[in-house]
Short mmCIF file of C-alpha atoms and ligand atoms in Angstrom, two decimals:
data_model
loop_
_atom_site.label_atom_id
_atom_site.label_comp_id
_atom_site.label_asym_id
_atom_site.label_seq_id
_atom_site.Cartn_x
_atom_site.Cartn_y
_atom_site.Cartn_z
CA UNK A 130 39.69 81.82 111.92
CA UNK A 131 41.66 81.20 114.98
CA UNK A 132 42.54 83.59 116.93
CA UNK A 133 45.63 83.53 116.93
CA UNK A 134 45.25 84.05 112.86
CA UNK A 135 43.26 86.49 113.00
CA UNK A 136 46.30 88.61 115.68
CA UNK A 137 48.79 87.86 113.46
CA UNK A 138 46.64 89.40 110.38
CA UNK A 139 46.02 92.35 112.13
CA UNK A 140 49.92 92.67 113.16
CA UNK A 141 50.49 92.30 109.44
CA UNK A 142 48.09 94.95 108.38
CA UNK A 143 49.22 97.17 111.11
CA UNK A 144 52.89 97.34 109.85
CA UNK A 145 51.93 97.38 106.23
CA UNK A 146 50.32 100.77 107.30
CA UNK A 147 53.19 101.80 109.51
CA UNK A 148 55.35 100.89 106.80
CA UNK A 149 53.30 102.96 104.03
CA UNK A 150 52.98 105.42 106.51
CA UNK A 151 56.92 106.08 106.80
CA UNK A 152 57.60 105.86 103.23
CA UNK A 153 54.97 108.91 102.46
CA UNK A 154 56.76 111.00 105.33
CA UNK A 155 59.70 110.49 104.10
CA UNK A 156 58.82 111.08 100.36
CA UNK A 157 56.97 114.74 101.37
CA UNK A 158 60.14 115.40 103.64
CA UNK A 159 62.53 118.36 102.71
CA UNK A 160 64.24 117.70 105.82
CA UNK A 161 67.96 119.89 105.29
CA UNK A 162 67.06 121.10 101.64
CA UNK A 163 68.09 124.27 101.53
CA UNK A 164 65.29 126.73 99.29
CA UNK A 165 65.36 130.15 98.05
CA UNK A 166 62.44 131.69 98.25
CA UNK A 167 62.42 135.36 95.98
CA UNK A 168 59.23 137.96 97.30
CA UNK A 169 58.84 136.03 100.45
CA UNK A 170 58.08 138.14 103.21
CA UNK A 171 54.29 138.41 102.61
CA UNK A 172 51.53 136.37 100.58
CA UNK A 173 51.84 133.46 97.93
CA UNK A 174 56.14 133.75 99.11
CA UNK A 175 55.69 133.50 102.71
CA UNK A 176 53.40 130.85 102.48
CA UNK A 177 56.04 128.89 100.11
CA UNK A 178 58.31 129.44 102.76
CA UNK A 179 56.57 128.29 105.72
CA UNK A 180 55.04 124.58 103.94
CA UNK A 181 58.90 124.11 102.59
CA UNK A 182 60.05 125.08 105.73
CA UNK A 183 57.48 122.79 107.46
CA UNK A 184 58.56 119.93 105.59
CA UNK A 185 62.20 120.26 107.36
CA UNK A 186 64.09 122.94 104.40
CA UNK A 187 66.36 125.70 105.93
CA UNK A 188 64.84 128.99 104.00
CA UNK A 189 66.22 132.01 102.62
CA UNK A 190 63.23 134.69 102.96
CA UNK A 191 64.12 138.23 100.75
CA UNK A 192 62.15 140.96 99.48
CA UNK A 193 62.90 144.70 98.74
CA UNK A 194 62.24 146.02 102.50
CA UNK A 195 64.21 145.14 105.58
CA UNK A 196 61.52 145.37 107.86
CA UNK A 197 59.67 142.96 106.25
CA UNK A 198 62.66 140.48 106.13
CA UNK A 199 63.07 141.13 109.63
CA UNK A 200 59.28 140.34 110.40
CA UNK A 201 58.71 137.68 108.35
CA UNK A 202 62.11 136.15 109.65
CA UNK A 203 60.93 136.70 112.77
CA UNK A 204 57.16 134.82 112.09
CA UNK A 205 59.26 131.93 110.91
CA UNK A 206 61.22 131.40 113.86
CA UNK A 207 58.60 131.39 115.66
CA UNK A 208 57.15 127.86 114.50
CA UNK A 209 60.75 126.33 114.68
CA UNK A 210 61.55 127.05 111.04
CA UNK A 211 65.20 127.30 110.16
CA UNK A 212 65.21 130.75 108.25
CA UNK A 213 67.70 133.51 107.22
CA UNK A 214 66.35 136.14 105.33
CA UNK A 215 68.21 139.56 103.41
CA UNK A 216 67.03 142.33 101.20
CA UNK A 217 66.89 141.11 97.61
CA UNK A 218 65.27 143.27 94.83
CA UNK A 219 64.81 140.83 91.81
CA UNK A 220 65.06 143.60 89.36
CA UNK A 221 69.03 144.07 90.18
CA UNK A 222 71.54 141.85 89.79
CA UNK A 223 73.75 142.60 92.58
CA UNK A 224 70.94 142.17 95.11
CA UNK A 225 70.60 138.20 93.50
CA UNK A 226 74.22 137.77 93.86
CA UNK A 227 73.90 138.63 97.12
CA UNK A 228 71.05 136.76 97.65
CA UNK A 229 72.80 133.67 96.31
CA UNK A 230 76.07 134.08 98.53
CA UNK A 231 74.35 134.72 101.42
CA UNK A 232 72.47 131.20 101.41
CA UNK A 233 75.56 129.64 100.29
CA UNK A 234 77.78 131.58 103.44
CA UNK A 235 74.75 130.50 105.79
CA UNK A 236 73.26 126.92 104.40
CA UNK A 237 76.32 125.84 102.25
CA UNK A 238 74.42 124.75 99.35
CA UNK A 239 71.23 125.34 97.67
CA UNK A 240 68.83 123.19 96.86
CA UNK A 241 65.48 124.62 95.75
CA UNK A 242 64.48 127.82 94.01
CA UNK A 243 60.97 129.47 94.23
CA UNK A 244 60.94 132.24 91.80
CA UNK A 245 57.82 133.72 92.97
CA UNK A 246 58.48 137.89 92.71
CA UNK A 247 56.55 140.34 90.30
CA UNK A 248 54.85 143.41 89.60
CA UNK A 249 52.42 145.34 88.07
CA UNK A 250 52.53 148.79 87.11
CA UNK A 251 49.87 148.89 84.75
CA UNK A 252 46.01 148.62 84.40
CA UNK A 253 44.64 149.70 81.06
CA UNK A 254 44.39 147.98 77.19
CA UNK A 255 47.59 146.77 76.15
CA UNK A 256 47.70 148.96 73.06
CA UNK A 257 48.30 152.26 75.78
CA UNK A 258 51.38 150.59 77.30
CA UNK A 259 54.47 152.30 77.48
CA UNK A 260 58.12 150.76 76.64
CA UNK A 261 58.70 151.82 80.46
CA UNK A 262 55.74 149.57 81.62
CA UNK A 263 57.40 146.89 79.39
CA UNK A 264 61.14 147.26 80.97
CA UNK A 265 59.67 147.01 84.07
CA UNK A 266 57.03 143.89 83.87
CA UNK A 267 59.35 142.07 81.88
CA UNK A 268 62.94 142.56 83.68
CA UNK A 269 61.17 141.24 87.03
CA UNK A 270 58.80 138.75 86.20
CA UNK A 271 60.94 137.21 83.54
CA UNK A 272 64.07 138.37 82.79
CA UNK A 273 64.81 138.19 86.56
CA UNK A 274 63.31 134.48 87.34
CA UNK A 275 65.80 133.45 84.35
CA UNK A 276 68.95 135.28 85.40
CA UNK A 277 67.77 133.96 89.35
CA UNK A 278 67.78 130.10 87.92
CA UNK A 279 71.41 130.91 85.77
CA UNK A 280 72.68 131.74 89.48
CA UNK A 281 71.41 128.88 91.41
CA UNK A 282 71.68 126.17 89.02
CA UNK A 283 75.44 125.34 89.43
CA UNK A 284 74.99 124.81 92.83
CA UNK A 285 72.08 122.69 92.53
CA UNK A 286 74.41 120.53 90.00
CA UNK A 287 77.40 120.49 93.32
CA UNK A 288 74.78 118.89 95.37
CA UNK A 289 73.04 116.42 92.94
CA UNK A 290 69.92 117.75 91.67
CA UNK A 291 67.55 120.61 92.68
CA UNK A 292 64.22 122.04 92.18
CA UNK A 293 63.29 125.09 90.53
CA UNK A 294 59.68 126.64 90.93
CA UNK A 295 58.27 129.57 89.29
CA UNK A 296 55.31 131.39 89.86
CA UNK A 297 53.14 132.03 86.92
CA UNK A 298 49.41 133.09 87.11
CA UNK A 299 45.90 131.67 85.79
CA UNK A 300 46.32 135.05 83.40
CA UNK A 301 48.78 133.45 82.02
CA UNK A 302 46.72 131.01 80.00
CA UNK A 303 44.34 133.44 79.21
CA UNK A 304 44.72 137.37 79.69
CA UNK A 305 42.46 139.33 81.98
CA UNK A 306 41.02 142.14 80.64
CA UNK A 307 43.21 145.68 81.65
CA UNK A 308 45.99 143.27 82.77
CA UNK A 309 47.67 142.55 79.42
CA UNK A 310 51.29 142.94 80.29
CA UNK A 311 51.31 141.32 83.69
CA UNK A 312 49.65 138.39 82.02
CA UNK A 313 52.19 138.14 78.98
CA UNK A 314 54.58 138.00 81.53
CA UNK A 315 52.93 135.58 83.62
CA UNK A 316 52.79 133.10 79.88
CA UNK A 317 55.85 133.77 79.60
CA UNK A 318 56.58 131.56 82.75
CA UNK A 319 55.13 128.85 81.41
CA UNK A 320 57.21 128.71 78.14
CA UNK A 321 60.35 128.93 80.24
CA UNK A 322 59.27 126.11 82.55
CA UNK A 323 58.78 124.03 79.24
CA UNK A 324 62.64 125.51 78.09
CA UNK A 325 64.34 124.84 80.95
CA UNK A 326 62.85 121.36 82.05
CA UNK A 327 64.74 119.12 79.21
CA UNK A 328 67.72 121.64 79.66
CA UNK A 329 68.07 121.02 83.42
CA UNK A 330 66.70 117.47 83.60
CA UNK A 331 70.01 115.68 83.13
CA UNK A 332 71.50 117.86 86.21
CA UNK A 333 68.80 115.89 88.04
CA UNK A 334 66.87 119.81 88.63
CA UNK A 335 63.10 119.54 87.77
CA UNK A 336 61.35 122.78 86.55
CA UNK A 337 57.76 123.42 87.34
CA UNK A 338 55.32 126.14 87.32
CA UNK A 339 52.02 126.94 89.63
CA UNK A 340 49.94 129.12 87.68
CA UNK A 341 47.10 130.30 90.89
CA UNK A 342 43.78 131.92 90.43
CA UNK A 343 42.79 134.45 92.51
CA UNK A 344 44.41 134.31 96.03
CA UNK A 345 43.64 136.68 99.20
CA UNK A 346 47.11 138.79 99.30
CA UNK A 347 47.60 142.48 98.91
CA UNK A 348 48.81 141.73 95.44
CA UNK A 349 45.20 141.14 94.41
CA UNK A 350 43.64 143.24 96.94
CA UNK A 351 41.91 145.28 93.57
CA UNK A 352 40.18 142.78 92.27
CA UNK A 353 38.98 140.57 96.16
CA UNK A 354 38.08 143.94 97.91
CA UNK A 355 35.89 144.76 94.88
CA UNK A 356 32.26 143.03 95.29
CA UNK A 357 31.41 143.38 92.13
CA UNK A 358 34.48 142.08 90.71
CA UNK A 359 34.18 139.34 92.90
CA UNK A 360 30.48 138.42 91.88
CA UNK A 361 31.46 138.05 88.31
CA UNK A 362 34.62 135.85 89.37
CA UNK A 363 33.04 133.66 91.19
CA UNK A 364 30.58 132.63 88.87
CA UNK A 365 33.43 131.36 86.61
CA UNK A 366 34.97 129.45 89.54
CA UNK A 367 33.87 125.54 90.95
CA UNK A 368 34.80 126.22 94.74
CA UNK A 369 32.93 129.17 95.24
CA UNK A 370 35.59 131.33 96.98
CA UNK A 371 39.37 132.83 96.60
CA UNK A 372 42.02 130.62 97.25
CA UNK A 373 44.11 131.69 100.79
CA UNK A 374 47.78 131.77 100.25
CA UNK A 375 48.55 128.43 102.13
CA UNK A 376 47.07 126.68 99.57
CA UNK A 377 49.40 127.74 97.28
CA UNK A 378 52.46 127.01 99.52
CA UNK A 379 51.66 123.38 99.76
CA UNK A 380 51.70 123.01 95.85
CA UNK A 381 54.84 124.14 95.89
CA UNK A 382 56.24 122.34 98.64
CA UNK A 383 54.73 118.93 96.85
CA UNK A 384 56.50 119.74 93.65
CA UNK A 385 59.92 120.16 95.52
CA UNK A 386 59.37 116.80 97.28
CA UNK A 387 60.04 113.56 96.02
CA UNK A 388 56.18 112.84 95.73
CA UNK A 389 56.70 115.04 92.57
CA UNK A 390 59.63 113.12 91.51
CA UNK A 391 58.33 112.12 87.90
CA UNK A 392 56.73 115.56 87.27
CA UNK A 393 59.25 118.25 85.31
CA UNK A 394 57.92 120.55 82.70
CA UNK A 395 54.69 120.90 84.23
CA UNK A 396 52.01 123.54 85.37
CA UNK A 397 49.76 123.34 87.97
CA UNK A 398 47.06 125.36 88.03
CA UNK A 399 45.31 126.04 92.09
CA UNK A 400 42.61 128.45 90.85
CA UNK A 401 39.33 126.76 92.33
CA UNK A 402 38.30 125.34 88.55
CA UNK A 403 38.62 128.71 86.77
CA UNK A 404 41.56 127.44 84.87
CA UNK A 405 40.00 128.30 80.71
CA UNK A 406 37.18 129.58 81.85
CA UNK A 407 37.88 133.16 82.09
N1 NAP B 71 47.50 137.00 94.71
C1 NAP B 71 47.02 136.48 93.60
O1 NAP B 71 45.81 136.42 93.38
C2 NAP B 71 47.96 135.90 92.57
C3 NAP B 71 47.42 135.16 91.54
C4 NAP B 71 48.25 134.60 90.59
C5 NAP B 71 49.62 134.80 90.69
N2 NAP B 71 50.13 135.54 91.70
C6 NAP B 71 51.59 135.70 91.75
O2 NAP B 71 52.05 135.34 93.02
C7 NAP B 71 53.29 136.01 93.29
C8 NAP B 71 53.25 136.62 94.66
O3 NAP B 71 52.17 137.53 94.73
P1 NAP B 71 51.36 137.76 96.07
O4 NAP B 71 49.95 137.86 95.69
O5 NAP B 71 51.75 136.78 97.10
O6 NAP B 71 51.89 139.22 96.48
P2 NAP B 71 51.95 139.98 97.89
O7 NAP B 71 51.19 139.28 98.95
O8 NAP B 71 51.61 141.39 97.61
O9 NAP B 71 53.50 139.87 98.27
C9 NAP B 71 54.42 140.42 97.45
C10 NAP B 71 55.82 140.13 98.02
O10 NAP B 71 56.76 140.49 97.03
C11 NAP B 71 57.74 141.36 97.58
N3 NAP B 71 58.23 142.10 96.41
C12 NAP B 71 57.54 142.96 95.62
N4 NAP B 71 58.33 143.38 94.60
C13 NAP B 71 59.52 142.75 94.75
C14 NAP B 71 60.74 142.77 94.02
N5 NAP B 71 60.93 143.54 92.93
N6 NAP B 71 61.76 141.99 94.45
C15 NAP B 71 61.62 141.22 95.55
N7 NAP B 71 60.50 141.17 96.28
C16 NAP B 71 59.47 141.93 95.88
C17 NAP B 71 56.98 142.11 98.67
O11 NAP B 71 57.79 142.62 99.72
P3 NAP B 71 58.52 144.06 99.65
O12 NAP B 71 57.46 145.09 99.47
O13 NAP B 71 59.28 144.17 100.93
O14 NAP B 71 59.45 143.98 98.47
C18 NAP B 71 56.15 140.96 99.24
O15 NAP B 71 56.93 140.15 100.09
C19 NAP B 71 53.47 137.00 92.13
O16 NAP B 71 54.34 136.43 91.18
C20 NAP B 71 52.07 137.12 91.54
O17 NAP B 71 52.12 137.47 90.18
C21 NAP B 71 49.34 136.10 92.65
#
């Protein structure tokens, strides 16, 4: 081979690559995508919040407590994220409208929306659960994620298409033991994502799910704080720790890209290889 042959091949490779390079950037990119992100001012949320707004998407933060709007706002900022943020129970209704008009007052449109908020007031066998326990598990982690994707769907149709995310659990496949009603809740999720996706898929919107495994937030501070809880977990898991909250924001960020644009219906499951073998 000459060398001039053998310069030009490398010039050719080199801008394949280039070229490869700009397509993959451009197909993770959020870049003006404007995402709601529900219970977003600590954990799983905020770490939604920072790989979408990473990627280039103007967030909404919210959770029940100003200060932590105001904090996490604040964090945001700080690595040249474009971020609003307001109070937003999920449990009331007025608190998502005004959720819904604030994003559309401050970002004129909305684009993606990570239903990620729940709760659980309840440890014990599911038989001693109380019709209060039941009210409140499912009006938040269901009833609200619903009512939160009835809101945000029109405007998703005014600008073209959307994403919609919600945030199940590895309990939702199968239900951990004293956790019964959080984890109905959690499969719960994962029937809506299947109901909504051929509802919403000719308004361009996909619907997907991330069901994690056990992540370091104060959430699940009970169970990783516990050694001997933690000994018997980790047995049951391949990578032989608890997932960090990051990890879960990038799964969600790739399934609001257009890397993910052929996946709709779909769970993924980051739970270090515990998923069925609880
Ligand atoms: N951590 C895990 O191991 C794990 C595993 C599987 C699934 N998940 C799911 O991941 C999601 C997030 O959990 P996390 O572990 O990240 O929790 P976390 O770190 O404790 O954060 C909870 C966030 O939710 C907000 N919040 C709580 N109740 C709310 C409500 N009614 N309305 C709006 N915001 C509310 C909190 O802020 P305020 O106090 O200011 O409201 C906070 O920002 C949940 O859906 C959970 O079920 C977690």
């Amino acid at each position: 081979m000459t060398y001039r042959v053998m310069l030009r091949s490398v010039f050719r490779c080199l801008r394949t690559n280039l070229v490869a390079g700009q397509r993959s950037m451009s197909q993770s990119s959020l870049a003006g995508k404007v995402a709601i992100v529900t219970a977003s001012t600590d954990g799983i949320g905020l770490a939604a919040a920072q790989a979408l707004g990473k990627r280039g998407a103007h967030v909404v933060v919210s959770s029940r407590q100003q200060a932590n709007v105001d904090k996490a706002v604040a964090l945001l900022q700080g690595q040249s994220i474009t971020v609003t943020g307001t109070t937003c129970n999920v449990g009331k209704g007025e608190d998502r409208e005004k959720l819904v008009q604030m994003t559309l007052d401050q970002f004129g449109g909305i684009d993606i929306l990570v239903s990620n908020a729940a709760v659980n007031p309840f440890f014990g066998n599911t038989m001693d659960s109380t019709e209060e326990v039941w009210d409140k598990i499912l009006s938040v982690n269901v009833k609200a994620a619903v009512l939160m994707t009835q809101l945000v769907v029109p405007h998703m149709e005014k600008r073209g298409g959307g994403n919609v995310i919600f945030v199940s659990s590895v309990g939702g496949y199968q239900p951990m033991q004293g956790l019964g009603p959080y984890c109905v809740s959690k499969t719960a999720l994962l029937g809506l994502t299947r109901a909504l996706a051929p509802e919403l898929a000719p308004s361009n919107i996909r619907v997907n799910c991330v069901a994690p495994g056990i992540i370091r937030t104060r959430f699940s501070s009970g169970l990783w704080e516990n050694e001997d809880i933690m000994d018997e977990f980790k047995k049951k898991l391949c990578i032989k720790r608890i997932g960090e909250p990051e990890e879960i924001g990038g799964v969600i960020a790739f399934l609001c890209s257009d890397e993910a644009s052929y996946i709709t219906g779909e769970t993924i499951a980051p739970t270090g290889g515990m998923a069925g073998r609880l």
